[in-house]
Amino acid sequence: MFFTYLRRELRNRRKQTVVVAIGLAVAIALVIVVNAVSTGVKDAQSEVLASVYGVGTDITVDQPSEGPVAAGSSPGRFDFDEGEGEANEDGTRDLSDDRLSTAMGTAPFDASALETVAGLDHVSGVAASLDLENMSFSGEMPDLAAMEESGAGDVTLRMGQDGTGDGSAGGSSFEINRFTVTGVDPDAAAVGPLTTAEVADGRTLEADDKNVAVLDATYAEQQELAVGDTITVGGKDLEIVGTVSSTTGDGVATASDAYLPLATAQTLADLADQVTDVYVQVDSAENVDAVAAAIESELPDASVSTQSDLAEGVTGSLSTASDLVGTLGTWLSAIVLAAAFGLAILFTVSGVNRRTRELGTLKAIGWSRNRVVGQVAGESVVQGLIGGAAGLALGVLAVWAVNLAGITLSGASGGLTMGGASEMMRAGPAGTVQGGGTAPDGGGGGAFGERPDAFAGAAGDAVDIVLQAPVSLWIVLAAIGLAVLGGLLAGVVGGRRAAKLRPAEALRSLA
Amino acid sequence: MYQIDDLTKTYRQGKREVRALKNVSLTIGDGELVAVQGPTGGGKSTLLQMLGGLDRPTSGTVKLDGKDLAAMSDTQLTAARAETIGFVFQNFNLIPTLTALENVETALVPSKIARQSRTARALAALDSVGLGDRGDHLPGELSGGQQQRVAIARALVKNPKVLLADEPTGNLDEETRDEIVDLIEGLWKEQGLTIVLVTHDSVVAARTPRRLRIAKGAMKELPA
């Protein structure tokens, strides 16, 4: 009788059933879409992070440099003494230099930190890397004596987006070349910057490698370098044994332009037993914060970042999408859900009011209060289930459409200069850097390349990621749960009303 | 069957207090057919509510088979309505979405008997009111007289001791009215039911052996 009565009742007020079900369906669908897209955006964020910090990295440890770096040791500065290089007949001198140093803003710290971190509880993997920048300068500079005679004007340097520079200064012609170098531990397979890279050509670094390099495939292409060629890092020619590309997507650069065995990088940069980053893998997500805190207390000078800290640093359309989904999406689905619930409650209550005599009669002929309430609530719950099923179908369809649309999000990790740098480069005139026009009196050398932040453009750039919104079993269950909840809520409110009905209502002579 | 002593029922209507029944005392014997007459608003329906355990008196007792309905819990009252008391209403009060047969079955739902015997009993009850062939019709597809017959079948299917009818012919034309009164009279004679029939129709009341009149909450016996 329960189901017969329920079915007949819902069929009898078809319009109402459909309206309530549609309301719930839209709300449920919205919840599914918002959740799926939100998860998709989060996945994209971790992909961006993974492309920079490597897969499986829960915590990164680095050490920001303290205060401005002294001019003499600035990584982007080349100093040439008077009379250095070979003098040419046209009054210029051939000069070249190659400099390998840590990247701006980071300071190397002792590799013993690695053991310290590895010794902590809940740490399941640890790897260190040494992030470096290689700057090379080669070209002709005016001979000081010649400049003083001719009284030459401004010296200008122009830098292109590829990070190389050229310029002329009273007959000078030179090239500045910069690329990023990362020394990695070939043994640490689980964590580290190379975990998101796959071999494009040749091979990756191996445990006993020495004085070899693996290049980012994009960078190698730009520089027309291939496996078997050599690359000069810190003044030493290294054999290129392989190229790697990002697993994130086609044409996406990896974190660094060149990868060296950690020991080689340390030797070339003259930073024995020094590293710039430690990548930490934690055994379980719930221990991440505890491990981060432990690292902070063990290494007070270090800057410790967890994945969620890093996620906040992801910029670009990804962060916009994240904000949009996070705020607008959540609010929208909450509002629509509330409206749908309200609608379901309203219709149920008005249905009970309309059926006062019917329900009163059932009480009069011996139906208990619980049976009457159960009947009313049952109708609402089934209505909710219909809405939930429709919403689930609608939501999955919408998510499928979103995935099919292939929305591309681009993001860069805030920790990298690349994103911001290329922005500035595109700004145009800023790319022209005024060099020291007239050589200082009595100072025999030319000093160039107080590298502005804009002077970047390594192979790494904003990472483009196609949004893939997943629908998890969890969200499917949650959606059905929400629909049943909506129905139950309406049923409880309507049922309470039905429960209060006096059976004597049945005797009232309503026409 | 019924022993009513000093029954008073007052309602609140806003600030006004309405005394629907004033110190009514009454005895209805087993197998009696009693008509209750009186003007609208005089207290007829209130008396029926008291007899049927649909509402509780303000004071006094209503004993059904020696048990005071006023002292019963809600659950006990529900059980009494489900097992002992059959109701027939002026507006038939059938569930519009259920067929005639299913409407009769609703009265057996609280007794939790097996579905098959429930259906069989409902069919037999429909047969006894002459509608055995209309079981699959919805109330809207039946005439007023037929609907009231279905309602009577619903009241009788659980074999109650008492049938309480509130203006059962109030919404029917004369011919149908007579059919329904014939039916009720036949049931009374055949089954020995105790029947209380509230009606303002003198023709209907005239056919019953005992008549009561309630006006302004007070009751008096009318001569047979």
Coordinates of N, CA and C in Angstrom, one line a residue, chain A residues 368-444:
Chain A
S368 N -1.7 5.3 12.2 CA -1.0 5.9 13.2 C -0.3 7.2 12.7
R369 N 0.1 8.0 13.6 CA 0.7 9.3 13.2 C 2.0 8.9 12.4
N370 N 2.8 8.0 12.9 CA 4.0 7.6 12.2 C 3.8 7.1 10.8
R371 N 2.7 6.4 10.6 CA 2.4 5.9 9.3 C 2.1 7.0 8.3
V372 N 1.3 8.0 8.8 CA 1.0 9.1 8.0 C 2.2 10.0 7.7
V373 N 3.0 10.2 8.7 CA 4.2 11.0 8.5 C 5.2 10.3 7.5
G374 N 5.3 9.0 7.7 CA 6.1 8.2 6.9 C 5.7 8.2 5.4
Q375 N 4.4 8.2 5.2 CA 3.9 8.3 3.9 C 4.3 9.6 3.2
V376 N 4.1 10.7 3.9 CA 4.4 12.1 3.4 C 5.9 12.2 3.2
A377 N 6.7 11.8 4.2 CA 8.1 11.9 4.1 C 8.6 11.0 2.9
G378 N 8.0 9.8 2.8 CA 8.4 8.9 1.7 C 8.3 9.5 0.4
E379 N 7.1 10.2 0.2 CA 6.9 10.9 -1.1 C 8.0 11.9 -1.4
S380 N 8.4 12.7 -0.3 CA 9.4 13.7 -0.5 C 10.8 13.1 -0.8
V381 N 11.1 12.0 -0.1 CA 12.4 11.3 -0.3 C 12.5 10.8 -1.8
V382 N 11.4 10.1 -2.2 CA 11.4 9.6 -3.6 C 11.5 10.8 -4.6
Q383 N 10.9 11.9 -4.3 CA 11.0 13.0 -5.1 C 12.5 13.5 -5.2
G384 N 13.1 13.5 -4.0 CA 14.5 13.8 -3.9 C 15.4 12.9 -4.7
L385 N 15.1 11.6 -4.6 CA 15.8 10.6 -5.4 C 15.7 10.8 -6.9
I386 N 14.5 11.1 -7.3 CA 14.3 11.4 -8.7 C 15.2 12.6 -9.2
G387 N 15.1 13.7 -8.3 CA 15.9 14.8 -8.6 C 17.4 14.5 -8.6
G388 N 17.8 13.7 -7.6 CA 19.2 13.3 -7.5 C 19.7 12.6 -8.7
A389 N 18.9 11.6 -9.1 CA 19.3 10.8 -10.3 C 19.4 11.7 -11.5
A390 N 18.4 12.6 -11.7 CA 18.4 13.5 -12.8 C 19.6 14.5 -12.7
G391 N 19.9 15.0 -11.5 CA 21.0 15.9 -11.3 C 22.3 15.2 -11.5
L392 N 22.4 14.0 -11.1 CA 23.6 13.2 -11.4 C 23.9 13.1 -12.9
A393 N 22.9 12.7 -13.6 CA 23.0 12.6 -15.0 C 23.4 13.9 -15.7
L394 N 22.7 15.0 -15.2 CA 22.9 16.3 -15.7 C 24.4 16.8 -15.4
G395 N 24.8 16.5 -14.2 CA 26.1 17.0 -13.7 C 27.2 16.3 -14.4
V396 N 27.0 14.9 -14.6 CA 28.1 14.1 -15.3 C 28.2 14.6 -16.7
L397 N 27.0 14.9 -17.3 CA 27.0 15.3 -18.7 C 27.7 16.7 -18.8
A398 N 27.4 17.6 -17.9 CA 28.1 18.9 -17.9 C 29.6 18.8 -17.7
V399 N 30.0 17.9 -16.8 CA 31.4 17.7 -16.5 C 32.1 17.2 -17.8
W400 N 31.4 16.2 -18.4 CA 31.9 15.6 -19.7 C 32.0 16.7 -20.7
A401 N 31.1 17.6 -20.8 CA 31.1 18.7 -21.8 C 32.3 19.6 -21.4
V402 N 32.5 19.9 -20.1 CA 33.7 20.8 -19.7 C 35.0 20.1 -20.2
N403 N 35.1 18.8 -19.9 CA 36.3 18.1 -20.3 C 36.5 18.1 -21.8
L404 N 35.4 17.9 -22.5 CA 35.4 17.9 -24.0 C 35.9 19.2 -24.5
A405 N 35.4 20.3 -23.9 CA 35.7 21.6 -24.3 C 37.3 21.9 -24.3
G406 N 38.0 21.1 -23.4 CA 39.4 21.3 -23.4 C 39.9 22.7 -23.0
I407 N 39.3 23.2 -21.9 CA 39.7 24.5 -21.4 C 41.2 24.5 -20.9
T408 N 41.9 25.4 -21.4 CA 43.3 25.5 -21.1 C 43.6 26.5 -20.0
L409 N 44.2 26.1 -19.0 CA 44.6 27.0 -17.9 C 46.1 27.1 -17.9
S410 N 46.6 28.3 -17.7 CA 48.0 28.5 -17.6 C 48.4 29.0 -16.3
G411 N 49.4 28.5 -15.8 CA 49.8 28.8 -14.4 C 51.3 28.8 -14.3
A412 N 51.9 29.5 -13.4 CA 53.3 29.5 -13.1 C 53.4 29.5 -11.6
S413 N 54.4 28.9 -11.1 CA 54.6 28.9 -9.7 C 55.2 30.2 -9.3
G414 N 54.7 30.8 -8.3 CA 55.1 32.2 -7.9 C 56.6 32.2 -7.5
G415 N 57.1 31.0 -7.2 CA 58.5 30.9 -6.7 C 59.5 31.1 -7.9
L416 N 59.0 31.0 -9.1 CA 59.9 31.2 -10.2 C 59.8 32.6 -10.8
T417 N 61.0 33.0 -11.3 CA 61.0 34.3 -11.9 C 60.5 34.3 -13.3
M418 N 60.4 33.1 -13.9 CA 60.1 33.0 -15.3 C 58.8 33.7 -15.7
G419 N 57.8 33.4 -15.0 CA 56.5 33.9 -15.4 C 56.5 35.4 -15.4
G420 N 56.9 36.0 -14.3 CA 57.0 37.5 -14.2 C 58.0 38.1 -15.2
A421 N 59.1 37.4 -15.4 CA 60.1 37.9 -16.2 C 59.7 38.0 -17.6
S422 N 59.0 37.0 -18.2 CA 58.6 37.1 -19.6 C 57.6 38.2 -19.7
E423 N 56.8 38.4 -18.7 CA 55.8 39.5 -18.7 C 56.5 40.8 -18.9
M424 N 57.6 41.0 -18.2 CA 58.3 42.3 -18.3 C 59.0 42.4 -19.6
M425 N 59.5 41.3 -20.1 CA 60.2 41.3 -21.4 C 59.2 41.8 -22.5
R426 N 58.0 41.3 -22.3 CA 57.0 41.7 -23.4 C 56.7 43.1 -23.3
A427 N 56.9 43.7 -22.1 CA 56.6 45.1 -22.0 C 57.3 46.0 -22.9
G428 N 58.3 45.5 -23.6 CA 58.9 46.3 -24.7 C 60.1 47.1 -24.3
P429 N 60.0 48.4 -24.2 CA 61.2 49.2 -24.1 C 62.0 48.8 -22.8
A430 N 61.4 48.2 -21.9 CA 62.1 47.9 -20.6 C 63.2 46.9 -20.9
G431 N 63.1 46.3 -22.1 CA 64.1 45.3 -22.5 C 65.4 46.0 -22.8
T432 N 65.4 47.2 -23.0 CA 66.6 47.9 -23.4 C 67.2 48.4 -22.1
V433 N 68.4 48.0 -21.9 CA 69.0 48.3 -20.6 C 70.2 49.3 -20.9
Q434 N 70.1 50.4 -20.2 CA 71.2 51.3 -20.4 C 72.5 50.8 -19.7
G435 N 73.5 50.7 -20.5 CA 74.8 50.3 -19.9 C 75.6 51.5 -19.5
G436 N 76.7 51.2 -18.9 CA 77.6 52.3 -18.5 C 78.2 52.9 -19.7
G437 N 77.8 54.1 -20.1 CA 78.1 54.6 -21.4 C 79.6 54.9 -21.5
T438 N 80.0 55.9 -20.7 CA 81.4 56.2 -20.7 C 82.1 55.4 -19.6
A439 N 83.2 54.9 -19.9 CA 83.9 54.2 -18.9 C 84.4 55.1 -17.8
P440 N 84.3 54.7 -16.6 CA 84.7 55.5 -15.5 C 86.1 55.9 -15.6
D441 N 86.3 57.1 -15.2 CA 87.7 57.6 -15.3 C 88.7 56.7 -14.6
G442 N 89.6 56.3 -15.2 CA 90.7 55.6 -14.6 C 90.3 54.1 -14.3
G443 N 89.0 53.8 -14.4 CA 88.6 52.4 -14.2 C 88.8 51.7 -15.5
G444 N 89.6 50.8 -15.6 CA 90.0 50.2 -16.8 C 88.9 49.3 -17.4

